[in-house]
Tab-separated table of C-alpha atoms in Angstrom:
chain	number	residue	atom	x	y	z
A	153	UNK	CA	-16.985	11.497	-29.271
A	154	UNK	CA	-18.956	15.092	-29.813
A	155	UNK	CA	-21.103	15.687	-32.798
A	156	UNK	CA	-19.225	16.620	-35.351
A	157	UNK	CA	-19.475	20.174	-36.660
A	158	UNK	CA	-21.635	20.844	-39.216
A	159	UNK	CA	-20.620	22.553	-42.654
A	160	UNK	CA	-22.757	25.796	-43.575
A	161	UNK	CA	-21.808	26.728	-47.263
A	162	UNK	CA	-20.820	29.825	-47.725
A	163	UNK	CA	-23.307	32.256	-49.611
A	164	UNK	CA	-22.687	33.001	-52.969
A	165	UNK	CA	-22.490	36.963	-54.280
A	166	UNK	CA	-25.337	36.531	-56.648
A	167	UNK	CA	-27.895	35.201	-53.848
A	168	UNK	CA	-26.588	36.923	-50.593
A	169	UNK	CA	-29.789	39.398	-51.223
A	170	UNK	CA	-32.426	37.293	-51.424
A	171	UNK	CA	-31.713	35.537	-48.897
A	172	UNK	CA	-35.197	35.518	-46.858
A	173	UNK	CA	-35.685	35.840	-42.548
A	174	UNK	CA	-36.201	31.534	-42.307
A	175	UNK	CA	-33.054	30.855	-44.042
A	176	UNK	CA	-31.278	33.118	-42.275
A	177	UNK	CA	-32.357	32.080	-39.146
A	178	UNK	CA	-31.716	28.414	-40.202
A	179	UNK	CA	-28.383	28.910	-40.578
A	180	UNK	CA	-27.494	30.547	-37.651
A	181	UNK	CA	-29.043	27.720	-36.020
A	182	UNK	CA	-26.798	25.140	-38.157
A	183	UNK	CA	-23.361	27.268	-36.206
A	184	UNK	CA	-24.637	27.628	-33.028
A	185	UNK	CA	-25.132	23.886	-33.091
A	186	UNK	CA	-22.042	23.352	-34.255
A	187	UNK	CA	-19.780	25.580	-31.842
A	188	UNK	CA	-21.791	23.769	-29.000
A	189	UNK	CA	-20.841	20.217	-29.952
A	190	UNK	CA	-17.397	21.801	-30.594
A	191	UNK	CA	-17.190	23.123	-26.999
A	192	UNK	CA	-18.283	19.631	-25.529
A	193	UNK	CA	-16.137	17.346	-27.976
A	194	UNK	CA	-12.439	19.198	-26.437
A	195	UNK	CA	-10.362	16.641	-24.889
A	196	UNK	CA	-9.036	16.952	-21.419
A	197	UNK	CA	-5.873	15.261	-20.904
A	198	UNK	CA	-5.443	14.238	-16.832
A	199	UNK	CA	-8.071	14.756	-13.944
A	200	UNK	CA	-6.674	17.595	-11.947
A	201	UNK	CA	-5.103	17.187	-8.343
A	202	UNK	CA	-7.384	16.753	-5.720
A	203	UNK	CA	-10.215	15.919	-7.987
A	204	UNK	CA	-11.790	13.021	-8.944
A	205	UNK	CA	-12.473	11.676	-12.244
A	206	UNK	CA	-15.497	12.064	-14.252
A	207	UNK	CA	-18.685	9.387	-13.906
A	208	UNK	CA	-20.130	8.308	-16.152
A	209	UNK	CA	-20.807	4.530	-17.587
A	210	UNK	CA	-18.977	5.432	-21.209
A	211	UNK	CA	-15.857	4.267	-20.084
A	212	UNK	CA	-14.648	0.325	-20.492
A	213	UNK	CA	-11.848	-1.644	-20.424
A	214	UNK	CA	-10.151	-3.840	-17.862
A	215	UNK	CA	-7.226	-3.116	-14.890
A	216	UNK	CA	-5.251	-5.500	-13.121
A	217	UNK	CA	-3.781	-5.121	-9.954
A	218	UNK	CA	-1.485	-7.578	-7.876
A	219	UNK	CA	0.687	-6.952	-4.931
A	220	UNK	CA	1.059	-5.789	-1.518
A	221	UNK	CA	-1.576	-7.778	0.698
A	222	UNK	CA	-1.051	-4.440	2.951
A	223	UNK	CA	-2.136	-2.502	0.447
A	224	UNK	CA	-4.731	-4.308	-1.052
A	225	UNK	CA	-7.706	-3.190	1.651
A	226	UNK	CA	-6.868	0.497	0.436
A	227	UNK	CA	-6.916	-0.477	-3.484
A	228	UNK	CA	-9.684	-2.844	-3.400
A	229	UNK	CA	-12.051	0.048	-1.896
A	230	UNK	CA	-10.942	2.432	-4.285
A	231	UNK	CA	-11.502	-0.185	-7.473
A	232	UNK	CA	-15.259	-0.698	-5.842
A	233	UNK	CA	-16.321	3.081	-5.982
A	234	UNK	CA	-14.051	3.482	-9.006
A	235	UNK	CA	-16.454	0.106	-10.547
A	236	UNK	CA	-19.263	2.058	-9.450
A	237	UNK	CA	-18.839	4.816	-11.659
A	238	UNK	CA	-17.682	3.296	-14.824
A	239	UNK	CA	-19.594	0.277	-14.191
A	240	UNK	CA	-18.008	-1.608	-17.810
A	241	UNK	CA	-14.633	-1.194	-16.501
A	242	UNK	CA	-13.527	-4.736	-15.376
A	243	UNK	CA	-10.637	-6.363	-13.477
A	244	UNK	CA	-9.175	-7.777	-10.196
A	245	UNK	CA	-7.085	-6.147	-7.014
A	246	UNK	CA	-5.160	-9.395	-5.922
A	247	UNK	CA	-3.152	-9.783	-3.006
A	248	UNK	CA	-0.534	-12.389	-3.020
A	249	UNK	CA	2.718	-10.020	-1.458
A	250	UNK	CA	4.939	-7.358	-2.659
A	251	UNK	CA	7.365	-9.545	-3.963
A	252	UNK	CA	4.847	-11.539	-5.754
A	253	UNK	CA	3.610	-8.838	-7.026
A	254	UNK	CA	6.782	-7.336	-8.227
A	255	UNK	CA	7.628	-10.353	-9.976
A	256	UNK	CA	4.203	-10.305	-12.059
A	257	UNK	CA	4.378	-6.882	-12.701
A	258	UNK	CA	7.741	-6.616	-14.140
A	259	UNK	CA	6.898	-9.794	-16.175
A	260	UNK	CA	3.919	-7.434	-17.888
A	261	UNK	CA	1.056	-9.391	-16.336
A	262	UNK	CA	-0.275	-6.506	-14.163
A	263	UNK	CA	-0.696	-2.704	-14.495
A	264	UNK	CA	-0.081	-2.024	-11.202
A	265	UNK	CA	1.721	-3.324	-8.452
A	266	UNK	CA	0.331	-2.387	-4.561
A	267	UNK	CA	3.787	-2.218	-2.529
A	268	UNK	CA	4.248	-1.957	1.531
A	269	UNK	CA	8.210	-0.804	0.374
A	270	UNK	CA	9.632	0.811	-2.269
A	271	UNK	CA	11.071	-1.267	-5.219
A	272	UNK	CA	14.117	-3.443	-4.493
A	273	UNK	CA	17.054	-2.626	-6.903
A	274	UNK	CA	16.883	-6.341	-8.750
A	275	UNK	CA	13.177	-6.140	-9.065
A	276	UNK	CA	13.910	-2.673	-10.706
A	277	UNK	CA	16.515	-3.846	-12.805
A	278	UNK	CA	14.228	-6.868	-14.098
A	279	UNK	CA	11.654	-4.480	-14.738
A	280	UNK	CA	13.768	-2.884	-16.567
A	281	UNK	CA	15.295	-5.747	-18.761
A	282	UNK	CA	11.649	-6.197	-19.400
A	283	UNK	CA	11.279	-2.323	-20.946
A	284	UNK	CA	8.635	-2.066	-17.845
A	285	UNK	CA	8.411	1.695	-16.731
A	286	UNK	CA	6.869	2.739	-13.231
A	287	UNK	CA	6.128	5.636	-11.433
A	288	UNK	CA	5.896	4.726	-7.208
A	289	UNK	CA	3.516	6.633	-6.076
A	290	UNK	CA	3.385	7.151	-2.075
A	291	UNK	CA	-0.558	6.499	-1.423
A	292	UNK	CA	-0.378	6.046	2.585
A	293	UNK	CA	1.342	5.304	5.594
A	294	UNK	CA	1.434	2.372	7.937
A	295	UNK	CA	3.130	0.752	11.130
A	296	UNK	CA	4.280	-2.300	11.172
A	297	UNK	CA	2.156	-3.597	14.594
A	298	UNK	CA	4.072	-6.190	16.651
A	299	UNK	CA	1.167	-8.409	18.498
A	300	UNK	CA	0.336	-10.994	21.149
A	301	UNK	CA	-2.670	-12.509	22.478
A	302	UNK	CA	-5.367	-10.256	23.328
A	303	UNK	CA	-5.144	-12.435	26.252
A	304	UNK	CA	-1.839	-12.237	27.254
A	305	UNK	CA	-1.261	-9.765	29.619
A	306	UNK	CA	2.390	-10.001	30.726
A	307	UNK	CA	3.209	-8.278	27.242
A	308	UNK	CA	3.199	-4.603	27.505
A	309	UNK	CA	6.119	-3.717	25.085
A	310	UNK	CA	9.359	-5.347	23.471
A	311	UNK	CA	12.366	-3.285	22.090
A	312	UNK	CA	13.891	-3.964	19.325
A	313	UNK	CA	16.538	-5.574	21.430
A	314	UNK	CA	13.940	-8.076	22.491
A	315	UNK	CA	12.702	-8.415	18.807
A	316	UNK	CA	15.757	-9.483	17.822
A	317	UNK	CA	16.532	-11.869	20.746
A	318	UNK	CA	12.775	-13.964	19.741
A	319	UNK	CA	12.904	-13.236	16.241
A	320	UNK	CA	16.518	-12.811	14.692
A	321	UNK	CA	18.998	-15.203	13.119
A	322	UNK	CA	19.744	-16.303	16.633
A	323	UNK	CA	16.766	-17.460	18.014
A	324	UNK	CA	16.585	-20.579	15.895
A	325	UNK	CA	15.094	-23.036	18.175
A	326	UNK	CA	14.196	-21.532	20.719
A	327	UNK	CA	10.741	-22.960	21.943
A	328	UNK	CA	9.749	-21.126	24.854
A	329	UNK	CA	10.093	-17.149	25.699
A	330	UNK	CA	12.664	-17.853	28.312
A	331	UNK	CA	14.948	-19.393	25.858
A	332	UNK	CA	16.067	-15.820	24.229
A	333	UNK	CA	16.967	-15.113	28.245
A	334	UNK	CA	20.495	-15.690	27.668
A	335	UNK	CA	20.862	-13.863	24.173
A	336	UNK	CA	18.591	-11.419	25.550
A	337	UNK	CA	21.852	-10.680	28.351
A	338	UNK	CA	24.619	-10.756	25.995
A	339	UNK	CA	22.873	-8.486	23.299
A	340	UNK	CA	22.366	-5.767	26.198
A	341	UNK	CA	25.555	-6.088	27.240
A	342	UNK	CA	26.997	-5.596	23.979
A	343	UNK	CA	24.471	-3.079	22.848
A	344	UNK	CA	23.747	-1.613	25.790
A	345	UNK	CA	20.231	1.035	25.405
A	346	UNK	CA	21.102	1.351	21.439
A	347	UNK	CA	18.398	-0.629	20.394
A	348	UNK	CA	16.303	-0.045	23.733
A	349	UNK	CA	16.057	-1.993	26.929
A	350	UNK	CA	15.809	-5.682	27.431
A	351	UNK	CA	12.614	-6.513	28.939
A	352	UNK	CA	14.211	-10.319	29.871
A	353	UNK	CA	13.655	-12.127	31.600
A	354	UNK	CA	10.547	-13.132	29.658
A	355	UNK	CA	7.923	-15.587	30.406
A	356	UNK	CA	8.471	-19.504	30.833
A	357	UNK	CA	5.816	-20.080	28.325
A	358	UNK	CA	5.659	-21.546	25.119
A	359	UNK	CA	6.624	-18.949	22.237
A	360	UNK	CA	4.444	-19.278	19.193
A	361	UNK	CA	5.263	-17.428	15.936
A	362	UNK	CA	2.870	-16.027	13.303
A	363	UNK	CA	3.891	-13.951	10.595
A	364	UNK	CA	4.158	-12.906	7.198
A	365	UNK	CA	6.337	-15.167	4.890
A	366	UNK	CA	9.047	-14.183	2.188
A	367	UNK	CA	6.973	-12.806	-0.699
A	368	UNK	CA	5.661	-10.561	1.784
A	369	UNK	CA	6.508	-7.032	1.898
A	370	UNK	CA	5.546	-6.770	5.255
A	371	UNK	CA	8.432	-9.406	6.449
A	372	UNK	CA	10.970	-7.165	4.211
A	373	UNK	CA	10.177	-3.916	5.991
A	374	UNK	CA	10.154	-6.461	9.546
A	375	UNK	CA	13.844	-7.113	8.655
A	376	UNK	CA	15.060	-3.875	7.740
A	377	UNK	CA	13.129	-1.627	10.540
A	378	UNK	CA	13.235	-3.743	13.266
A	379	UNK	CA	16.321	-6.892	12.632
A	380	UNK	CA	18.655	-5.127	10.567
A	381	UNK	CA	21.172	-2.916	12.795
A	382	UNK	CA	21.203	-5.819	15.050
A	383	UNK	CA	21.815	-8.146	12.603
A	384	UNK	CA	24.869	-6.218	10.962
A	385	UNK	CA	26.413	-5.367	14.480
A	386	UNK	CA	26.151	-9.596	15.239
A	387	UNK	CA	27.758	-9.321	12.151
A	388	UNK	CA	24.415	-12.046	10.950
A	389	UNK	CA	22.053	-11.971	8.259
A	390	UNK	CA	19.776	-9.812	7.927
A	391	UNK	CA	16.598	-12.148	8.271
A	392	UNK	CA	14.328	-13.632	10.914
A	393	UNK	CA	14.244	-16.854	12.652
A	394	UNK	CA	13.268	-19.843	9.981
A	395	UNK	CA	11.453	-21.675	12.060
A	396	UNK	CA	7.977	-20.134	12.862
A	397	UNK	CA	4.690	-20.114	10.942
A	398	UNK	CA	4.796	-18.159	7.912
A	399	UNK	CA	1.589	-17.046	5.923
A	400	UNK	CA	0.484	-15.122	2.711
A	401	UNK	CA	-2.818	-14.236	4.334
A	402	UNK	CA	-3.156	-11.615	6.970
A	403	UNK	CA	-6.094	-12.769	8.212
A	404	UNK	CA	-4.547	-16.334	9.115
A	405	UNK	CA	-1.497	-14.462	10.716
A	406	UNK	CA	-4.384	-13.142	12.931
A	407	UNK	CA	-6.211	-16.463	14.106
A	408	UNK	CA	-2.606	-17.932	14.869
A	409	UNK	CA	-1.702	-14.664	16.970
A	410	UNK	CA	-4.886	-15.090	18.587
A	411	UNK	CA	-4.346	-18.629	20.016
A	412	UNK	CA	-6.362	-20.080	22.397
A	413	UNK	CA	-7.061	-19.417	26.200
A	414	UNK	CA	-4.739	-21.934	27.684
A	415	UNK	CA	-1.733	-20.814	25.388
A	416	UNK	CA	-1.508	-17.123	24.606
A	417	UNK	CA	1.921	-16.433	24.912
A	418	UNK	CA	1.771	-15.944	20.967
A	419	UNK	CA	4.193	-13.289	18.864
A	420	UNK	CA	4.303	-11.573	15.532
A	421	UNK	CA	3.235	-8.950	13.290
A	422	UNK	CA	0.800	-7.642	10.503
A	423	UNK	CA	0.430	-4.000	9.368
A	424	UNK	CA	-1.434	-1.561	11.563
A	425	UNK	CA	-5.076	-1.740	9.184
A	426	UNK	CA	-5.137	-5.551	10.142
A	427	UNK	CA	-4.283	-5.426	13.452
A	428	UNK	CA	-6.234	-2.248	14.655
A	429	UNK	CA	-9.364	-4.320	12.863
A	430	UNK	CA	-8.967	-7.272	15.137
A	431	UNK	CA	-8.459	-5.805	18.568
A	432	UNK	CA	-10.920	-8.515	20.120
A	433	UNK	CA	-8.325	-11.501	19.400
A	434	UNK	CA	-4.761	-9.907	19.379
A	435	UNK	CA	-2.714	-6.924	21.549
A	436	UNK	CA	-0.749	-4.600	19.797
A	437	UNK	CA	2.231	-4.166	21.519
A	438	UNK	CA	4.272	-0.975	22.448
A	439	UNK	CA	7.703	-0.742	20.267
A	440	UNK	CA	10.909	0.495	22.170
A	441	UNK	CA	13.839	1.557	20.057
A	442	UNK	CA	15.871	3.486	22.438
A	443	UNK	CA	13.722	6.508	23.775
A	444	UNK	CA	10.927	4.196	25.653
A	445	UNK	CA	8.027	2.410	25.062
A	446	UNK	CA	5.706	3.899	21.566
A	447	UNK	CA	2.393	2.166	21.023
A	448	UNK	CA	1.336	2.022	17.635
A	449	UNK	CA	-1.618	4.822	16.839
A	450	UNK	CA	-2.413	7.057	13.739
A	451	UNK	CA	-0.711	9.752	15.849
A	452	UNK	CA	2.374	7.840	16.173
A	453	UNK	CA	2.689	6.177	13.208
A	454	UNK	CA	2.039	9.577	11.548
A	455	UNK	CA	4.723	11.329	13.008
A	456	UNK	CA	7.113	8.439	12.915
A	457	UNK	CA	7.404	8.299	16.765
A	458	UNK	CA	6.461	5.019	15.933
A	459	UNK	CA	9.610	2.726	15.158
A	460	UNK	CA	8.493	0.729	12.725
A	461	UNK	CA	6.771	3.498	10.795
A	462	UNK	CA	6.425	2.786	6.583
A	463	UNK	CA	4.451	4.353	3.541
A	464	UNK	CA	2.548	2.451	1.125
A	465	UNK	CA	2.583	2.908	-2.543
A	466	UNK	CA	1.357	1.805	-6.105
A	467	UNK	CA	3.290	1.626	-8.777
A	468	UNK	CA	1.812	2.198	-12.574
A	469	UNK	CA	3.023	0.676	-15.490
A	470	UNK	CA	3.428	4.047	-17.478
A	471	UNK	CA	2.656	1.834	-20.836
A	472	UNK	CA	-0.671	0.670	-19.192
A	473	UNK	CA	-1.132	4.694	-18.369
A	474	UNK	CA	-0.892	5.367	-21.924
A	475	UNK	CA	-2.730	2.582	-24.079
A	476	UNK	CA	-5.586	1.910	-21.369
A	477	UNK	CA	-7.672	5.281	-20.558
A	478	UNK	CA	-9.231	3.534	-17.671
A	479	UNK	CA	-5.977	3.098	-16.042
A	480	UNK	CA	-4.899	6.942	-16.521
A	481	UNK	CA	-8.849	7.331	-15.183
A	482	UNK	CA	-8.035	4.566	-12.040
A	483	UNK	CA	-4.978	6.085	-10.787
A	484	UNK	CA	-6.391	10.039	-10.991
A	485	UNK	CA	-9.619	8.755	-9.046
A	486	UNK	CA	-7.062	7.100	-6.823
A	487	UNK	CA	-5.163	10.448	-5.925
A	488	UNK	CA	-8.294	12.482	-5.511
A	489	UNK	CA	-9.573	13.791	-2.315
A	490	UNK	CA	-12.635	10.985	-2.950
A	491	UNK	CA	-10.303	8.160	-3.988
A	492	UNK	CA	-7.740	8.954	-1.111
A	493	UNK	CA	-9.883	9.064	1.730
A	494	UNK	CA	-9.898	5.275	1.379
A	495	UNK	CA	-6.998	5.048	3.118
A	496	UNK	CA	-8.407	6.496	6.422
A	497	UNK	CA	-11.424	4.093	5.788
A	498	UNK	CA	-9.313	0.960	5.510
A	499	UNK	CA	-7.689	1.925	8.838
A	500	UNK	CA	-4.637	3.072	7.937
A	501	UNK	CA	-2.743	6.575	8.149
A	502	UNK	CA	-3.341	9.693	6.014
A	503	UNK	CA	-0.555	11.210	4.119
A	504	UNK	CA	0.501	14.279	5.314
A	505	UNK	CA	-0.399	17.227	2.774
A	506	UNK	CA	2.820	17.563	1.912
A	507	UNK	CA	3.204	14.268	1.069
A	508	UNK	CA	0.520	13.620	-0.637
A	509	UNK	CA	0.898	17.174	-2.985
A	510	UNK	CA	4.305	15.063	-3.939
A	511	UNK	CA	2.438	12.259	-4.831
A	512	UNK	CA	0.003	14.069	-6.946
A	513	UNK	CA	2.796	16.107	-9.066
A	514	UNK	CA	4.984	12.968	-8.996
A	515	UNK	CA	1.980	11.551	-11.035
A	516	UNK	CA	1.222	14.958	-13.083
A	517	UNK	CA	4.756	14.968	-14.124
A	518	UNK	CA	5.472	10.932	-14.985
């Protein structure tokens, strides 16, 4: 709060002429004092776009964040240098999966929820049964990275054909690479080059599968970039396989992908931060989905050349906006040129301007 402004009394008729040079200069002491703190005390109501908020070690209270384990390298960096300047602000940045994090945030444990997809229409609807309202707020862009063994070189590129035929529906069971041979045939012969060109046969090698599990939004946007048109023209599920090793943690999905020397005929995926990080233990593999082979780079994933191209988002509670100031604070900081750059710096892709000027009157106008 500013000082508050001080009363001068008004001078009376009867005294106005005897006033002497000390008083006089006494009180126009007492006003300029008192338009200064004034001047200082005026509230200002939202950081504007592209800059970030104020520092200072004034501000306190305590945000929690829950979500997208995609997402969390991006919001966890931001929370640091946000910590840094209001050092009594408090809270967490957890990642247990979109879903997850859904689920606690429309229950009106979190403030905001990191996403790797946009809200699902139940999730919305519980939010709303809950009186939970959101603004998403597009914050970056990733790709979906399909990997192997660094150390497996027969694995250049799969296309979505070849996805499907190791990690559909219809690949329950199937042990070793050259098991999806057969499915492999009868899915191009059916689908022809829709979907890209079957790289069968494939390797007579064991086939081990790492990968995100259900909660995971990462396994969500899997399915519906990379399974789903497949799936509907098998007239299956949309959904993977069952039966391969699912984790919450990236960085396990990583050490199974990796595998060991004497079996690295290993499959599955993590978002492009995680697996451009770990380019000593797993291969990202090239991505075909009809007009040849894409590897997965900033350009590509940028441009959405890349097939299974995504943005990231976070998703205020509007409620938390309003009664918490350091949440209001959080999320400007977030948006600014500062607080943004973090999403270069956790290895994933820059909005485009035009995106991200959406993002920022999206949030001006909540």
């Amino acid at each position: 709060m500013g000082v508050p402004m001080a009363h001068v009394p008004k001078e009376s008729p009867t005294v106005k002429s005897i006033l002497r040079p000390a008083a006089l200069l006494f009180v126009g002491l007492l006003v300029l004092s008192a338009c200064q703190s004034s001047a200082s005390s005026s509230p200002t109501s939202s950081v504007p776009a592209g800059s970030a908020a104020p520092s200072g070690d004034d501000m306190t209270g305590d945000i929690q964040i829950s979500g997208s384990s995609t997402v969390q390298p991006i919001t966890s960096r931001v929370f640091e240098a946000f910590t840094a300047l209001h050092p009594s602000v408090t809270g967490f940045v957890d990642g247990p999966g979109t879903g997850d994090g859904f689920a606690l945030f429309c229950n009106g444990e979190t403030d905001i929820s990191d996403a790797s997809r946009t809200i699902k229409d139940e999730e919305a609807t519980t939010c709303a049964d809950a009186g939970i309202e959101y603004v998403g707020l597009k914050v970056g862009i990733d790709g979906l990275s399909v990997i192997t063994s660094v150390d497996n070189t027969a694995i250049e590129c799969l296309s979505l054909l070849d996805l499907y035929a190791l990690l559909g529906p219809e690949s329950q069971s199937f042990s070793s690479w050259s098991d999806a041979n057969d499915l492999a045939a009868e899915l191009a012969t059916q689908l022809g080059g829709d979907y890209g060109e079957s790289h069968a046969p494939y390797p007579d090698e064991t086939l081990t599968i790492s990968g995100p599990g259900e909660e995971s939004g990462t396994f969500d946007s899997f399915i519906e970039l990379a399974l789903s048109k497949i799936a509907a023209a098998r007239n299956q599920d949309a959904t993977t396989r069952p039966d391969y090793q699912a984790f919450a943690d990236d960085n396990v999905i990583i050490e199974g992908v990796a595998g060991t020397a004497d079996a690295p005929y290993t499959l599955g995926w993590v978002g492009f931060g995680v697996a451009s990080e770990n380019l000593d233990k797993v291969h990202l593999v090239a991505v075909d989905k009809g007009d040849g082979c894409t590897p997965a780079t900033e350009d590509t994933i940028a441009s959405a050349s890349y097939p299974l191209s995504r943005y990231l988002y976070i998703y205020p509670n509007l409620a938390s906006v309003t009664d918490k100031p350091a949440v209001q604070a959080f999320v400007d900081y977030y948006l600014s040129d500062e607080g943004i750059a973090n999403v270069a710096a956790a290895d994933y892709v820059p909005l485009a301007a035009s995106d991200l000027a959406a993002t920022r009157s999206a949030w001006e106008g909540r």
